[in-house]
Tab-separated table of C-alpha atoms in Angstrom:
chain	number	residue	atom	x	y	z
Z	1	UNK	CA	0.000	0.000	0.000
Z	2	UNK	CA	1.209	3.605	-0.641
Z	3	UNK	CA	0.605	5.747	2.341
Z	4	UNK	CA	2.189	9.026	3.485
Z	5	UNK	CA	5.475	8.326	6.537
Z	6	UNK	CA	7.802	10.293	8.438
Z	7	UNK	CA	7.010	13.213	5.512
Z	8	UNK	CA	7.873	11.192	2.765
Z	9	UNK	CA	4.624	11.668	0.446
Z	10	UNK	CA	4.143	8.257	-1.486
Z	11	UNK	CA	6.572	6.331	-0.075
Z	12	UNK	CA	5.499	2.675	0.167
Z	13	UNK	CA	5.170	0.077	2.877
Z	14	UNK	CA	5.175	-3.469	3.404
Z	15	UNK	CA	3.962	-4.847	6.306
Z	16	UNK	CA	6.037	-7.646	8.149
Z	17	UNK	CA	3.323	-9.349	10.712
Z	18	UNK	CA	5.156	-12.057	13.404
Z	19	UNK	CA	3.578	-13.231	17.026
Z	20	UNK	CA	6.304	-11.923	18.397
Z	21	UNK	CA	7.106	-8.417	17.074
Z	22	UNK	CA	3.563	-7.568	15.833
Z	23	UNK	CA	3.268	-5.824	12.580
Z	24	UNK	CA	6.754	-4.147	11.008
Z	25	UNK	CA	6.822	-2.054	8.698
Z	26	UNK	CA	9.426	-1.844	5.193
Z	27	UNK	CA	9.659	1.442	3.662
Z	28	UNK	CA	11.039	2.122	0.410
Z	29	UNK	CA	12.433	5.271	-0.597
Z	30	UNK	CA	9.717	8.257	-2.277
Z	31	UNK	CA	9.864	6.458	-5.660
Z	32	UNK	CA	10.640	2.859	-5.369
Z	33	UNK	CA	7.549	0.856	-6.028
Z	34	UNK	CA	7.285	-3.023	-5.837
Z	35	UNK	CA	6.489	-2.284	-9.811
Z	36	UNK	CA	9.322	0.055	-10.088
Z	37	UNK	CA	11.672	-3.138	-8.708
Z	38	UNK	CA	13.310	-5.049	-11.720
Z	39	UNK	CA	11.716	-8.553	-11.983
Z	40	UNK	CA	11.014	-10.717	-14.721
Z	41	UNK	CA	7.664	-11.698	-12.954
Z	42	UNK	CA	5.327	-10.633	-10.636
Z	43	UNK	CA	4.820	-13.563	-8.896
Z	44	UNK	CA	5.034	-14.642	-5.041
Z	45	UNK	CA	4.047	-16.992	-2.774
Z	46	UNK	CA	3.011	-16.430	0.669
Z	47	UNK	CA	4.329	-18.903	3.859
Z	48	UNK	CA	3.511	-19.593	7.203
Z	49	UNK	CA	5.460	-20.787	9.693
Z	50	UNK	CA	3.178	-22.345	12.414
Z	51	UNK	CA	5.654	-21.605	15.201
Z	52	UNK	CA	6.181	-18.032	15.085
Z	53	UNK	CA	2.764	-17.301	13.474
Z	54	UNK	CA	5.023	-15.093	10.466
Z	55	UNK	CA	3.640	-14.454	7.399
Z	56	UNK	CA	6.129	-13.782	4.493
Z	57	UNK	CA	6.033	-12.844	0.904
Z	58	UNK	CA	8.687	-14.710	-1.132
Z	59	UNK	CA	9.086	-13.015	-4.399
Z	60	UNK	CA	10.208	-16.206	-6.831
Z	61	UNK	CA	10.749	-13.694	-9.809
Z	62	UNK	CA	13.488	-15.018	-12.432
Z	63	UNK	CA	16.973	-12.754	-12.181
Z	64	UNK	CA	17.381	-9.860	-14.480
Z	65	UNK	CA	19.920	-11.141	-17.541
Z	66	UNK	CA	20.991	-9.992	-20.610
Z	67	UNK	CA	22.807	-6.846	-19.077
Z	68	UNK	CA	26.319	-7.169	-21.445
Z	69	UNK	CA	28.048	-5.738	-17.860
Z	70	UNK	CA	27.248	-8.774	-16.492
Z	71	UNK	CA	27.960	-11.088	-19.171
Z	72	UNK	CA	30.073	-14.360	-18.178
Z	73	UNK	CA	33.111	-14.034	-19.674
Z	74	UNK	CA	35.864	-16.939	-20.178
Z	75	UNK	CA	39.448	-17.261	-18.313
Z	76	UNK	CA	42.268	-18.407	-19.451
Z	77	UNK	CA	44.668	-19.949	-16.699
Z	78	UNK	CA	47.025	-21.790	-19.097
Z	79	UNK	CA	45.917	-25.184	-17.515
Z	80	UNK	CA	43.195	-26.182	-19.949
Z	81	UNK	CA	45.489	-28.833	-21.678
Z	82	UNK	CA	47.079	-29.710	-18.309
Z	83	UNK	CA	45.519	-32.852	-15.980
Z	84	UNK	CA	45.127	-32.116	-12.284
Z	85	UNK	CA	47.286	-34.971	-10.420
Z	86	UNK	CA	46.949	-33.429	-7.184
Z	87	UNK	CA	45.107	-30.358	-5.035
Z	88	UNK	CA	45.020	-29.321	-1.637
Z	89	UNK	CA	45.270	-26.034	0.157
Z	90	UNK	CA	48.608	-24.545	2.327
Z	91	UNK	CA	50.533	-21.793	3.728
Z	92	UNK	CA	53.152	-20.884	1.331
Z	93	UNK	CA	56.422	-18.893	2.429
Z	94	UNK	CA	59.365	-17.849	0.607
Z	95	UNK	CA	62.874	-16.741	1.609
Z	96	UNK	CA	63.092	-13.242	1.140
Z	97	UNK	CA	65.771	-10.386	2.447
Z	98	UNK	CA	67.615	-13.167	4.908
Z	99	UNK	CA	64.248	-13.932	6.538
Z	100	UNK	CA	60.816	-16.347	5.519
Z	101	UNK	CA	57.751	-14.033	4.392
Z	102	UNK	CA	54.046	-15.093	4.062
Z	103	UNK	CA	53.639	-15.354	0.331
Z	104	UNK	CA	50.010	-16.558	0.608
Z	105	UNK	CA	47.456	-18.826	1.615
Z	106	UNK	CA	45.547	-20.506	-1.136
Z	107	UNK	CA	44.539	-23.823	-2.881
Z	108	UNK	CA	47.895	-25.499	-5.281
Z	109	UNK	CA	47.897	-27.605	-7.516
Z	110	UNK	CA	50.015	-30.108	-9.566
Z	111	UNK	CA	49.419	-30.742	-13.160
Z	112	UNK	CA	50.808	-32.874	-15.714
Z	113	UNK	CA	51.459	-31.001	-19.087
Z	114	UNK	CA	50.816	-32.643	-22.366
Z	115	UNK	CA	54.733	-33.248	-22.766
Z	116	UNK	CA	54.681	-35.431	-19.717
Z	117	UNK	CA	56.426	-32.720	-17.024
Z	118	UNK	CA	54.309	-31.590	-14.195
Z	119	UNK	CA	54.051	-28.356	-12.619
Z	120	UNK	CA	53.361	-26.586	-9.403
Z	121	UNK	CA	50.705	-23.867	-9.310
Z	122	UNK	CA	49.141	-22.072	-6.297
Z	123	UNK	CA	46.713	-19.270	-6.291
Z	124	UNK	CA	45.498	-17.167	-3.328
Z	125	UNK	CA	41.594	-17.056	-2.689
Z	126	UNK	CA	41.595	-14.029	-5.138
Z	127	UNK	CA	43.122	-16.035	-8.039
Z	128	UNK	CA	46.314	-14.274	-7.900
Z	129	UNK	CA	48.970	-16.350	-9.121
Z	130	UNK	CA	51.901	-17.345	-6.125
Z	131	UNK	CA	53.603	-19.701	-7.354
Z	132	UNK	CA	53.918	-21.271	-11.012
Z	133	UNK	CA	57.377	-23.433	-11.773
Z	134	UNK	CA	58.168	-26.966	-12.935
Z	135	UNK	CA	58.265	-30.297	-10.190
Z	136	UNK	CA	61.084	-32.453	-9.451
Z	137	UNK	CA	63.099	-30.396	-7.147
Z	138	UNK	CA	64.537	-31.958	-3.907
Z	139	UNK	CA	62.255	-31.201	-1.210
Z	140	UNK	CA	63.620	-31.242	2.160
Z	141	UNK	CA	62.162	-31.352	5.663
Z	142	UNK	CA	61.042	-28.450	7.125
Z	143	UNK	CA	63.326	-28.390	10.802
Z	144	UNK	CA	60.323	-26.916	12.775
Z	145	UNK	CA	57.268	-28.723	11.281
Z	146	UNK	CA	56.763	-32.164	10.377
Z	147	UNK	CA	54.126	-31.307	7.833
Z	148	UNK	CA	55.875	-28.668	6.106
Z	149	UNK	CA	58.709	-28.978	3.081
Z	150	UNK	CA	61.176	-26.577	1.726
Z	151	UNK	CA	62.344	-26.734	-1.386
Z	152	UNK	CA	64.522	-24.111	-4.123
Z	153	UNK	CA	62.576	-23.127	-7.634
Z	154	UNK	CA	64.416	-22.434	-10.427
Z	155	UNK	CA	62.347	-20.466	-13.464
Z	156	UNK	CA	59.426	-19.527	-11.365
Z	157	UNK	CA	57.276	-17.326	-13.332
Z	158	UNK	CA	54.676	-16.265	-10.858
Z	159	UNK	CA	56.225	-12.758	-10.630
Z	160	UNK	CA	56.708	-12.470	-14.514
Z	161	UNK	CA	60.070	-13.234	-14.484
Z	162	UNK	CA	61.173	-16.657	-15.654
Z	163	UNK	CA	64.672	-16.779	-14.967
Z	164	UNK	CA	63.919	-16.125	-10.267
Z	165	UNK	CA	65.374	-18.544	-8.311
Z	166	UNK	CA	63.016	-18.838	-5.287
Z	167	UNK	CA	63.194	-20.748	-2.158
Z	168	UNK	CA	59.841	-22.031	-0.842
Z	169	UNK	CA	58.425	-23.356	1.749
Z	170	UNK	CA	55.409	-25.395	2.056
Z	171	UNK	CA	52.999	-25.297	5.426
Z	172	UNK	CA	50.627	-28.372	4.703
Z	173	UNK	CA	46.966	-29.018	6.974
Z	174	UNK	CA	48.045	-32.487	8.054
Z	175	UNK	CA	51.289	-35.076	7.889
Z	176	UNK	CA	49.051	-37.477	5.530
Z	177	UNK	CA	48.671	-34.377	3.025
Z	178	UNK	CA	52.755	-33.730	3.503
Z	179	UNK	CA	53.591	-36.888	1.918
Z	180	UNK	CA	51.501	-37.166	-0.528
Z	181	UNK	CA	53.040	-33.628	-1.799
Z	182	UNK	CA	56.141	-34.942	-1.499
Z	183	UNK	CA	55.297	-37.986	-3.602
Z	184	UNK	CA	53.879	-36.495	-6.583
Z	185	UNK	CA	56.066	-33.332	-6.348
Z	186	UNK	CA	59.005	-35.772	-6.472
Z	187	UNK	CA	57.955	-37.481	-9.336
């Protein structure tokens, strides 16, 4: 219903009824109309829940599409032709300025190329790329962690630079996940 509220001439109001509230009222802005509201259809259903005594209006119109802004648009990672062998999430650190930095926590990865040679990738939550070089590097223990590896990169191209020798470290959730790193990292 449109009715007159604090000032605002036709502003309209909803009315949210519950047993233990009483009646609630929405207000949208002078303006904004439930026909102004973008919807494909004007549908809704209308529940009860017999504990609370609520009555709600569930508005089951279809989302708005066809805007080009919000158009799905395809990534490229460079791993399309490569085959997951392994994933898991970790801490990763790298030895920088005589001391070991936080270089991100995220999900890795470690593919097999079409050529046969396997590679490690890990991304932060964001997608930003942390690390990106080839496998087969001697890992070693980590001296304070038993589910933690260290190991040197040579060509890591994560920063844009192929040519970066980096020295990594590896914090893993549990001792299981540590090994199996180690074995397909290895390999």
């Amino acid at each position: 219903s449109t009715q007159s509220t604090w000032g605002t001439s036709g502003a309209t109001t909803f009315t949210l009824t519950t047993s233990q509230f009483g009646s609630l009222p929405i207000l949208f802005p002078v303006g904004t109309s439930s026909a102004s509201l973008p919807s494909t259809t004007n549908e809704t259903t209308t529940t009860t829940d017999d504990d609370d005594n609520e009555t709600l209006e569930e508005d089951t119109s279809e989302p708005i599409t066809g805007d080009p802004k919000f158009a799905e648009v395809e990534t490229k990672t460079g791993e399309e032709s490569d085959t997951v062998v392994w994933t898991c999430k970790g801490n990763l650190l790298w030895f920088n300025n005589q001391k070991w930095t936080e270089r991100g926590k995220g999900e890795f990865k470690i593919l097999k190329g079409p050529a046969g040679r396997s590679r490690f990738v890990m991304r932060n939550d964001l997608g930003k790329v942390l690390a990106n070089h080839l496998t087969g590097a001697s890992l070693q223990t980590h001296p304070n962690r038993t589910n933690a590896w260290i190991w040197t990169a040579v060509g890591d191209i994560s920063n844009g630079k192929g040519s970066e020798v980096i020295q990594f470290s590896l914090k893993l959730p549990t001792q299981d996940d540590a090994k199996t790193f180690k074995r397909h990292f290895e390999s």
